[in-house]
Coordinates of C-alpha atoms in Angstrom, one line a residue:
X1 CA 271.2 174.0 355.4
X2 CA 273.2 171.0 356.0
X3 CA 274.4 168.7 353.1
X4 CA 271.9 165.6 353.7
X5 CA 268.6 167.8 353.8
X6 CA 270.5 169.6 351.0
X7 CA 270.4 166.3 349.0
X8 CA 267.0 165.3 350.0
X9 CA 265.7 168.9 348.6
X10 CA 267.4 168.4 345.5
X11 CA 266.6 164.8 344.8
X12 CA 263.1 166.1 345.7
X13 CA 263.2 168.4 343.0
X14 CA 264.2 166.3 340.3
X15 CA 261.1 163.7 341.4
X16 CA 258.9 167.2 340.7
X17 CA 260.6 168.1 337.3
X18 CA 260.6 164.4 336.3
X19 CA 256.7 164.4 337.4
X20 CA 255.5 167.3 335.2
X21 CA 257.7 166.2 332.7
X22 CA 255.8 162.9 332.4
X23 CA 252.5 164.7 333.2
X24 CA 252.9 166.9 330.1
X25 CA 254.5 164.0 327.8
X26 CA 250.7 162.2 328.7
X27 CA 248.6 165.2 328.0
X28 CA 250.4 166.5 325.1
X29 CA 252.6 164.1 323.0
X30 CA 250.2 160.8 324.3
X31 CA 246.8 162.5 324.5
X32 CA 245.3 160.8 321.4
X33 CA 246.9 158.0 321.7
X34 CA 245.4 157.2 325.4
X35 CA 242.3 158.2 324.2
X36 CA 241.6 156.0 321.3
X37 CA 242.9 153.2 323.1
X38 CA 240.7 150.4 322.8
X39 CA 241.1 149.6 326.7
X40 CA 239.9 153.2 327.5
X41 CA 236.2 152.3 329.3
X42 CA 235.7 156.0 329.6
X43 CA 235.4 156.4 325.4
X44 CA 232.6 154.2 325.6
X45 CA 230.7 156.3 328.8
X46 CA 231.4 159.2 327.4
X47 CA 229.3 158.1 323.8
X48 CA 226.5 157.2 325.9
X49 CA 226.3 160.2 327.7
X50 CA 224.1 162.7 326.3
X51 CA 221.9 161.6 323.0
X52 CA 223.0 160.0 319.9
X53 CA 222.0 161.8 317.4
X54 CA 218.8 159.6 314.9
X55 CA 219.1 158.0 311.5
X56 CA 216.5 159.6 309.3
X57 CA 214.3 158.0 306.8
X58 CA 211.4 159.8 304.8
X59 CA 211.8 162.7 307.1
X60 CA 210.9 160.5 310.5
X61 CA 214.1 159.0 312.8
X62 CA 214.2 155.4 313.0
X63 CA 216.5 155.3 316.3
X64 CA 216.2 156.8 319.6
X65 CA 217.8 157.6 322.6
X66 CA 216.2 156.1 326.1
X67 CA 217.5 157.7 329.0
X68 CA 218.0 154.7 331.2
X69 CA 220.3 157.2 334.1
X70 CA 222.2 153.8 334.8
X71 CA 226.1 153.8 336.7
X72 CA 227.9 154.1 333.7
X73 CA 225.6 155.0 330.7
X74 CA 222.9 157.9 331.0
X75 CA 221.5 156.8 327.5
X76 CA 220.9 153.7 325.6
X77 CA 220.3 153.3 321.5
X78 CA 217.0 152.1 320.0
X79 CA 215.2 151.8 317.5
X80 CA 211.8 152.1 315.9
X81 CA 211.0 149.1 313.6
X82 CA 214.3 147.5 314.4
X83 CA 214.1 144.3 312.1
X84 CA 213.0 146.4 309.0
X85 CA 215.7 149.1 309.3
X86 CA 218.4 146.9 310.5
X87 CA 220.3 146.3 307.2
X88 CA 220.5 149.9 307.0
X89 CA 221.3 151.4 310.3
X90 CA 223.3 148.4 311.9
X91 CA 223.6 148.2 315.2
X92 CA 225.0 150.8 318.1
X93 CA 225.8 148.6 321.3
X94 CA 227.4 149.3 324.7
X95 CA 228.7 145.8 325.0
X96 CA 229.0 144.6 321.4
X97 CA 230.3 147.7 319.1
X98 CA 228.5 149.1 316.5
X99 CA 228.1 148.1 313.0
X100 CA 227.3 149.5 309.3
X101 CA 225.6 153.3 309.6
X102 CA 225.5 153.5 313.3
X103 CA 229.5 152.4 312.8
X104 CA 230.6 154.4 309.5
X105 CA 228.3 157.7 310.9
X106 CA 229.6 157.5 314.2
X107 CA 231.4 160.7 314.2
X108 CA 228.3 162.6 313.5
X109 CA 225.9 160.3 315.3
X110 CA 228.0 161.0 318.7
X111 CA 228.7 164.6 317.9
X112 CA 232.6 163.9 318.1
X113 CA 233.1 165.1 314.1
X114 CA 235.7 167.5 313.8
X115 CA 233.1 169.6 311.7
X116 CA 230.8 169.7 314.5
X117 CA 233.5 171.7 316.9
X118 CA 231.7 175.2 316.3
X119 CA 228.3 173.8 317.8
X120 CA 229.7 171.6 320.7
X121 CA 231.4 174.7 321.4
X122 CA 228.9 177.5 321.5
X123 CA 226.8 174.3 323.2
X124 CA 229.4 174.0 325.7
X125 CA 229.3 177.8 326.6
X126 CA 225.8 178.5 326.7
X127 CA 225.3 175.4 328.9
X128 CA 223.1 173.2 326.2
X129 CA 223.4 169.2 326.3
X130 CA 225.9 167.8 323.6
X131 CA 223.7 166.2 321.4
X132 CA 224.5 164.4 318.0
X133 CA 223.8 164.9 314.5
X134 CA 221.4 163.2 312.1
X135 CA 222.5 161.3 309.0
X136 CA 219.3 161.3 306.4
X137 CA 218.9 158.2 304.7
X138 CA 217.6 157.7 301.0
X139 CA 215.3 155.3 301.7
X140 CA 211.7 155.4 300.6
X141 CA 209.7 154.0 303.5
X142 CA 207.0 152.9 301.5
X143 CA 209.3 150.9 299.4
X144 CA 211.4 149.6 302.8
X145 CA 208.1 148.1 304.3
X146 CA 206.7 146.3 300.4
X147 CA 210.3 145.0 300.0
X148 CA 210.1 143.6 303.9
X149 CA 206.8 142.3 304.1
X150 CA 206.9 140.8 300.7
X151 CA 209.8 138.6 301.9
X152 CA 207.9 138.1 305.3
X153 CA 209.4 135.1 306.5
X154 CA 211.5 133.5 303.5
X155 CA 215.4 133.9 303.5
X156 CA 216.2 136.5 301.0
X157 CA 217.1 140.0 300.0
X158 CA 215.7 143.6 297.9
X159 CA 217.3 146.4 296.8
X160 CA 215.7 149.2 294.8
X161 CA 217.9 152.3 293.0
X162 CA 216.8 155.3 291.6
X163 CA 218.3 154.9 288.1
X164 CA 218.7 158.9 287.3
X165 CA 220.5 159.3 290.9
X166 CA 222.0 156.2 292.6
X167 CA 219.8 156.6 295.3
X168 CA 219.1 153.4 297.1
X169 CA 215.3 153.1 297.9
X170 CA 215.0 150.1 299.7
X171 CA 217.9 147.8 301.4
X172 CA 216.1 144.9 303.0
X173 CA 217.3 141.5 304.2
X174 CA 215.1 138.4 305.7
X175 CA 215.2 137.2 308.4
X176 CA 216.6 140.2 310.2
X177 CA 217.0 140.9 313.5
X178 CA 216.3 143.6 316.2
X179 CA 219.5 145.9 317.2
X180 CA 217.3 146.7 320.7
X181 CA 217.9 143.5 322.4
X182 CA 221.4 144.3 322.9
X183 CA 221.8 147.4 323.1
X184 CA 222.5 147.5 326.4
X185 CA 221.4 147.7 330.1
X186 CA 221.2 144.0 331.0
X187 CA 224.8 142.5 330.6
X188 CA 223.1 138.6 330.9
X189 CA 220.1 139.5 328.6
X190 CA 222.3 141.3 325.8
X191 CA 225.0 138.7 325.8
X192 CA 222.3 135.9 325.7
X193 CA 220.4 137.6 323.1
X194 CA 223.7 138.2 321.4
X195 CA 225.0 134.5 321.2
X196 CA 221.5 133.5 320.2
X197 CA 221.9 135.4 317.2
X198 CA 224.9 134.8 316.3
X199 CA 224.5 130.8 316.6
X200 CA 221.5 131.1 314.4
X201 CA 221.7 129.2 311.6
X202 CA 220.1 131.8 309.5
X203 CA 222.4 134.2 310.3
X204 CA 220.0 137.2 310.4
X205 CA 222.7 139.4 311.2
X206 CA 224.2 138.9 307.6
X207 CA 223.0 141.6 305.3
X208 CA 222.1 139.6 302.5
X209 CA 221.5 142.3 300.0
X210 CA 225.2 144.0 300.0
X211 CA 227.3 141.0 302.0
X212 CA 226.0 138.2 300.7
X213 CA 226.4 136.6 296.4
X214 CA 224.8 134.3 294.7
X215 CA 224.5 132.7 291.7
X216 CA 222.3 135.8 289.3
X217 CA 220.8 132.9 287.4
X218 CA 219.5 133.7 284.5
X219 CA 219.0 137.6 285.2
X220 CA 222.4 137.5 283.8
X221 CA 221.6 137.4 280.5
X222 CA 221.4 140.6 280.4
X223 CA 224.6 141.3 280.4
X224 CA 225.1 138.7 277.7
X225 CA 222.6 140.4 275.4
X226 CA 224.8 143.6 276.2
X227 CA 227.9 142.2 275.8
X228 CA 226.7 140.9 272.2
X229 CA 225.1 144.1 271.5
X230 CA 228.3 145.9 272.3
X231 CA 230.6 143.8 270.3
X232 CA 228.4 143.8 267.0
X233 CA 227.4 140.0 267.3
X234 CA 223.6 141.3 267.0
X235 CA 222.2 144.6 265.7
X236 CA 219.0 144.3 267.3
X237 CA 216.4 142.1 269.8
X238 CA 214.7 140.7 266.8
X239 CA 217.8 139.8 265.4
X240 CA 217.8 135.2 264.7
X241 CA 220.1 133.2 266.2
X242 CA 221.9 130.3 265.0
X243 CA 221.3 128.0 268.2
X244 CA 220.6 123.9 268.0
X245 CA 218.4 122.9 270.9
X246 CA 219.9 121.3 272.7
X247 CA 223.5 122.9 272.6
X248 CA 226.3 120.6 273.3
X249 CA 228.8 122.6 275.5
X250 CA 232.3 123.6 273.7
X251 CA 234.9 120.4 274.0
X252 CA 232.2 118.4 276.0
X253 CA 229.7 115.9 275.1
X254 CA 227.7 117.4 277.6
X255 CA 223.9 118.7 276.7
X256 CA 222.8 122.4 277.7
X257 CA 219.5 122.2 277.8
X258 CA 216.2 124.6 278.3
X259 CA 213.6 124.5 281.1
X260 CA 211.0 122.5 278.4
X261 CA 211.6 120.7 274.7
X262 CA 208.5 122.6 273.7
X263 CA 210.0 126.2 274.1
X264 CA 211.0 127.7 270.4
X265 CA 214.8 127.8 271.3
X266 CA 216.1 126.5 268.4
X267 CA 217.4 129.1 266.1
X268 CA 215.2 132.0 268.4
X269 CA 215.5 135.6 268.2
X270 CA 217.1 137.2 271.2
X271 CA 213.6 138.6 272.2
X272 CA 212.3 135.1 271.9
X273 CA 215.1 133.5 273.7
X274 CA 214.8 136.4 276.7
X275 CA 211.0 135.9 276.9
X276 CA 211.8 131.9 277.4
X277 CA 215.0 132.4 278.8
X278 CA 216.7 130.1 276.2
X279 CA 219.5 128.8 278.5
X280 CA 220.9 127.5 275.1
X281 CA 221.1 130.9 272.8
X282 CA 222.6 133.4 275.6
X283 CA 225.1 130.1 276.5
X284 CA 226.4 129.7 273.4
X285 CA 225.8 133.6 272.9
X286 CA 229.0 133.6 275.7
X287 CA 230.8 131.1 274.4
X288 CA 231.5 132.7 270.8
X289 CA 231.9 136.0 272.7
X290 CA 234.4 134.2 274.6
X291 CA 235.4 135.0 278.4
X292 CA 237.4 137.7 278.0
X293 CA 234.7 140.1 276.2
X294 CA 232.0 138.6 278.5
X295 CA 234.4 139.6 281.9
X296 CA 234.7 143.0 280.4
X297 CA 231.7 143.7 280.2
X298 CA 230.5 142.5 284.0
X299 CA 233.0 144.0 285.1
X300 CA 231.3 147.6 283.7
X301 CA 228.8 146.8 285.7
X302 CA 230.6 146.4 288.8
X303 CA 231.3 143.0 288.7
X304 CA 234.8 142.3 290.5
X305 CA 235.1 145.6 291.9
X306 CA 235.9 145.3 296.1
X307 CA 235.4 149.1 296.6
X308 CA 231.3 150.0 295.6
X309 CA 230.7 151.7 298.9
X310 CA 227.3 152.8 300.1
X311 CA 228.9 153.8 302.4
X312 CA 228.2 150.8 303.7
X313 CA 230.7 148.4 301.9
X314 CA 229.3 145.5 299.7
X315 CA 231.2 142.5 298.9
X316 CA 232.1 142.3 295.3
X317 CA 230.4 140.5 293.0
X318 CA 232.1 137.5 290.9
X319 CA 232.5 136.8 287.3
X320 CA 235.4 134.4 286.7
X321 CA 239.1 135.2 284.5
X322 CA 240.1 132.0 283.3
X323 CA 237.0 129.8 282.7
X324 CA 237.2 127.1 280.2
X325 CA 234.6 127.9 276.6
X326 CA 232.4 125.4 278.5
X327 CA 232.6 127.2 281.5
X328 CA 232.0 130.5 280.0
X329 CA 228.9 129.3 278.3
X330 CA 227.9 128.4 282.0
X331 CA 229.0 131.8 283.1
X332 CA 227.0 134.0 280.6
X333 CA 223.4 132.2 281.9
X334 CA 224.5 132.6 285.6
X335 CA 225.8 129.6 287.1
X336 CA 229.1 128.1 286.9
X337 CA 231.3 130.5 289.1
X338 CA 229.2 133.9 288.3
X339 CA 228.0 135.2 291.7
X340 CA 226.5 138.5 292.6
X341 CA 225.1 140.6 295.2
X342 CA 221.6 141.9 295.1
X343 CA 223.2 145.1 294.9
X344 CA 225.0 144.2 292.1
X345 CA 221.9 143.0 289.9
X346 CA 220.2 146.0 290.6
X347 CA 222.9 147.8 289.6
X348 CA 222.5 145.7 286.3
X349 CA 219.1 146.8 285.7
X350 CA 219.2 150.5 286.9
X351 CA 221.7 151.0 283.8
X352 CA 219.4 149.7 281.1
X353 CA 217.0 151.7 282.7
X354 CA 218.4 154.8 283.0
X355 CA 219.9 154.0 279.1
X356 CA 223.4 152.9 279.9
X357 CA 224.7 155.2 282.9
X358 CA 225.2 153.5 285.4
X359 CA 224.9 156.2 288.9
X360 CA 226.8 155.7 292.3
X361 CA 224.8 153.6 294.4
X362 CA 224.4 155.8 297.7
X363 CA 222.5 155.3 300.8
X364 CA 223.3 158.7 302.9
X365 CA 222.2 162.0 301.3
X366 CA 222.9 164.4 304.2
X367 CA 224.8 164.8 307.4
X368 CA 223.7 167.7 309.9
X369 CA 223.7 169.0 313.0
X370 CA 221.7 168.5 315.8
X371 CA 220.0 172.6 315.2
X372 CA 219.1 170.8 311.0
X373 CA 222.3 172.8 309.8
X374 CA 223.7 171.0 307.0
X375 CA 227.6 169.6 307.3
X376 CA 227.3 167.8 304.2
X377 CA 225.2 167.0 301.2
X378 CA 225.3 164.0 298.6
X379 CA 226.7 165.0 295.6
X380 CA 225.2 162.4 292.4
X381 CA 228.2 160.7 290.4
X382 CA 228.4 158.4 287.2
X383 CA 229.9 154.9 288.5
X384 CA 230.5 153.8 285.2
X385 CA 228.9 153.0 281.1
X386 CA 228.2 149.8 281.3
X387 CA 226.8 150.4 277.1
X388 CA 225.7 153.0 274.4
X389 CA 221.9 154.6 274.8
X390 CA 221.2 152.8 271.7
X391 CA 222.1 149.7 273.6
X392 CA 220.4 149.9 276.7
X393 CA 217.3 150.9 274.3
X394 CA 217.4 147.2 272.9
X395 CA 218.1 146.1 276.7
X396 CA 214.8 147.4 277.4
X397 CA 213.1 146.1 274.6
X398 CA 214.1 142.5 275.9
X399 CA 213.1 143.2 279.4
X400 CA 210.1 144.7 278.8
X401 CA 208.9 141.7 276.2
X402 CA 209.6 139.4 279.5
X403 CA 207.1 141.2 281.3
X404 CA 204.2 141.5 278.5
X405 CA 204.7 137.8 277.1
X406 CA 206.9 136.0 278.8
X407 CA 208.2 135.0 282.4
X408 CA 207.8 138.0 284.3
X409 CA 203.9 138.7 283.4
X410 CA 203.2 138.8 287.6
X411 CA 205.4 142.3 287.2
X412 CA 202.8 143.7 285.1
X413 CA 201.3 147.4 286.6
X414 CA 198.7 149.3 285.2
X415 CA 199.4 152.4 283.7
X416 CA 203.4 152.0 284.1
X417 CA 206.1 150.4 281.7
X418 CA 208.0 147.5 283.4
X419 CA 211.0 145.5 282.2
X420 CA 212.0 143.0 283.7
X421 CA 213.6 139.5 284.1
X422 CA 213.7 136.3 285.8
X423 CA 216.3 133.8 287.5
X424 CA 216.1 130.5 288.6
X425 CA 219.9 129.7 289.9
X426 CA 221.4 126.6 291.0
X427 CA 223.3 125.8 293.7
X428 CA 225.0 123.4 296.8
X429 CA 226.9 120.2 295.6
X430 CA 225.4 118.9 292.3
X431 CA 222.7 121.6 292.1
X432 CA 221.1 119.4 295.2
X433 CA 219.8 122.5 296.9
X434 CA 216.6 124.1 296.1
X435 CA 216.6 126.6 293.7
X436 CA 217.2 131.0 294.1
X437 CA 214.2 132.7 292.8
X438 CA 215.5 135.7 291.0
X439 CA 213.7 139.2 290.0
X440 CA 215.2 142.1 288.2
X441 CA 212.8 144.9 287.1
X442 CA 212.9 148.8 286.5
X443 CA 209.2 150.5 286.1
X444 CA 208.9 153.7 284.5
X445 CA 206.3 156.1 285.5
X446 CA 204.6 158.6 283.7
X447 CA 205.8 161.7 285.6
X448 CA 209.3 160.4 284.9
X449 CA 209.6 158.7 288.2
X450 CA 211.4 155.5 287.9
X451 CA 212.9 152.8 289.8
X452 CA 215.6 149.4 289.7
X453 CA 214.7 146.7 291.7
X454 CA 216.2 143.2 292.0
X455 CA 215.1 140.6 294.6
X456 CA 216.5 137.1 295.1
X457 CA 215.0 134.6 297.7
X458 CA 217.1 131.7 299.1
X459 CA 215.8 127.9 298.8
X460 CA 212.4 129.7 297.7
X461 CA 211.8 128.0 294.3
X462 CA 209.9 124.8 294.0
X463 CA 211.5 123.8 291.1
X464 CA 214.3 125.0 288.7
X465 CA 212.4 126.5 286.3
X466 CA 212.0 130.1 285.1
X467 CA 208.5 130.5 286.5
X468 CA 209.4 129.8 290.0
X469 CA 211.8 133.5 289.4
X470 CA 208.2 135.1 288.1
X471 CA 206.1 133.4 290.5
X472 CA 208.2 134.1 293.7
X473 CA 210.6 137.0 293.2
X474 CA 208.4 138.7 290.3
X475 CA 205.6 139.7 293.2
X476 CA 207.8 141.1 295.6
X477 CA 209.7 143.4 292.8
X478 CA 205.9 144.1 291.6
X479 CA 205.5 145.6 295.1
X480 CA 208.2 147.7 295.5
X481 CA 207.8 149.4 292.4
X482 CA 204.8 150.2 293.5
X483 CA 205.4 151.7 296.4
X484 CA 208.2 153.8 294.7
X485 CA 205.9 154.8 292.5
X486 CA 202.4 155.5 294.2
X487 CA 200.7 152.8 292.2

């Protein structure tokens, strides 16, 4: 062999070692890396072809897989009541992503969980179509459907817990929207669809109920009742206050007043003053506890907590550190800078019920695969003790006097004990925006069943008085309970 083609062989060789060098530095060292790459197209083929596993609720799926056999996908997502379920499941898209259950349960959903290697294996041998898991929802479907066609067409939100468990029951927000119109196979349809809903000015992608807080209104006096309770101010709901109506607001000369000059504020006993909602007893109640015992206590409740995962994670709800006395007396009735998620209010009342423990709200309680063999299985936690039994015993007192004489009477059910209380809150620049309508509730039935609801409608009440809370929220609550409870 003569030197050049000697040269050429060995400069040939090198290419070849330097080739499956680089071939093996890809597939080995880079493998993950290239194949969670967001610019990989084949990731998002490979999802949609075979079925996605279904989101369960009562026992019945709620998604679907259509085969559609198109270029690139074999299978599209949808979904069965879309607009109901949507706050729950989220949406799966080929163009747009995926969002909330169909995002945090992906791994199962697609079948790419490490836990589900053992099937896709013996699958992959025997010749069966990969197939995804199920994840099993908590949600009563009964209690979905009162909480959604109660709101119907107002702007609003529900939640319902199972106080013993942390189950969430019902997770509805209104308007809503359907996942199916995007899902896929028309690139000009989905994206219109798409930038249709996201220009909407009523944003019915936003899920209201864990992503959205508002002012709690007056249903926050109930955790200025506890708050006194707790700190010895009061020993129990017929306890008098010492309250001048009206109440002028610490180092102001400005008036806190009550919906009417003819409700018995003055001097009323905290059963008196829930039944009314006396904005001047629980303010001034706040302002002698002062901000730092009133914070303490919201915050038992959940209040500014960022991590109260569902799994689906709501945004944390508000109560201020460094109000003014004035402010705090604002605080401890709801308005001022006290917001709150539904979640969160429901949160308040499933702790009185369930007579002060305070469960993990959860929405999943079990992940299997696609043969129904379990991979995982909710296991029921404390989230926190928000107050003593003896406590949330004179919590229900209160709540349930709202609903037998005083603002909440449209909660009533036969045959079941209900407590509950009412909200009107305040809101936009100078209070110029039409009032929330707010309803917290737990009902009690007599085979022990029980349930926490709170509702809140946007711009719903017609005026800022506690009966628009009873009149508007009160029904819709009243509805849900019953469902929960087979009344």
């Amino acid at each position: 062999m003569n030197k050049p083609i000697r040269r050429v062989s060995i400069f040939c060789l090198v290419l070849i070692l330097a080739l499956l060098l680089r071939t093996n530095w890809v597939q080995g060292v880079q493998a993950d890396a290239w194949a969670s790459n967001s610019h990989n197209e084949r990731n998002e083929y490979d999802r949609y072809a075979y079925p996605r596993g279904n989101i369960i609720v009562g026992g019945n799926p709620v998604t679907k897989s259509d085969f559609v056999n198109g270029l690139r996908y074999k299978y599209k997502r949808a979904w069965i009541d879309g607009p109901m379920y949507a706050p729950v499941t989220g949406y799966s898209s080929q163009a747009y992503k995926s969002s909330q259950l169909e995002n945090l349960e992906d791994g199962i959903l697609s079948g790419t969980d490490s836990r589900l290697f053992f099937r896709n294996t013996l699958d992959m041998l025997t010749g069966k179509q990969k197939q995804g898991g199920d994840v099993v929802t908590t949600i009563n479907p009964k209690a979905q459907k009162a909480a959604f066609d109660g709101l119907g067409n107002k702007k609003g939100a529900a939640v319902a817990l199972d106080p013993k468990t942390g189950a969430i029951l019902a997770l509805v927000s209104t308007p809503s929207y359907d996942p199916s119109t995007f899902a896929g196979g028309d690139p000009a349809t989905d994206g219109k669809a798409w930038t249709a809903l996201l220009n909407d000015p009523n944003k019915p992608m936003l899920n209201r109920a864990l992503k959205e807080t508002y002012p709690p209104g007056s249903t926050f006096k109930l955790v200025t009742a506890t708050a006194a309770f707790e700190n010895g101010m009061f020993q129990g709901p017929d306890d008098k206050t010492s309250t001048p109506d009206p109440y002028v607001l610490p180092g102001t000369k400005t008036e806190l007043k009550n919906d009417s000059d003819t409700e018995p504020c003055q001097d009323a006993t905290l059963r008196v003053a829930m039944e009314y909602s006396c904005n001047t007893v629980y303010g001034k109640i706040g302002a002698d506890l002062g901000k730092d015992k009133l914070r303490a206590e919201a915050e038992k409740f959940g209040f500014n907590n960022d991590k109260i995962d569902t799994p689906i994670r709501a945004v944390p709800s508000y109560f201020p550190k460094n109000s003014t006395p004035d402010g705090t007396a604002m605080d401890a009735i709801g308005q001022h800078d006290t917001r709150a998620t539904p979640l969160q209010m429901a949160m308040v009342a499933s702790a009185i019920a369930n007579n002060g423990t305070l469960m993990q709200p959860y929405l999943v309680d079990e992940e299997r695969a696609a043969n129904l063999t379990t991979i995982s299985k909710h296991t029921e936690h404390q989230f926190s003790q928000p107050m003593k039994p003896e406590t949330a015993q004179k919590l229900q007192q209160l709540m349930e006097s709202v609903v037998q004489n005083g603002t909440g009477t449209k909660a009533q059910i036969d045959g079941v004990t209900v407590g509950g209380k009412t909200g009107t809150a305040q809101h936009g620049q100078d209070n110029s925006g039409l009032p929330f309508a707010w309803f917290i509730s737990y009902a009690k039935g007599t085979n022990g069943q029980q349930v926490a609801v709170a509702v809140v409608v946007e711009d719903g009440a017609a005026s800022s008085n506690e009966i628009s809370g009873g009149s508007i929220a009160a029904p819709i609550a009243k509805s849900v309970m019953q469902a929960v409870l087979d009344k």
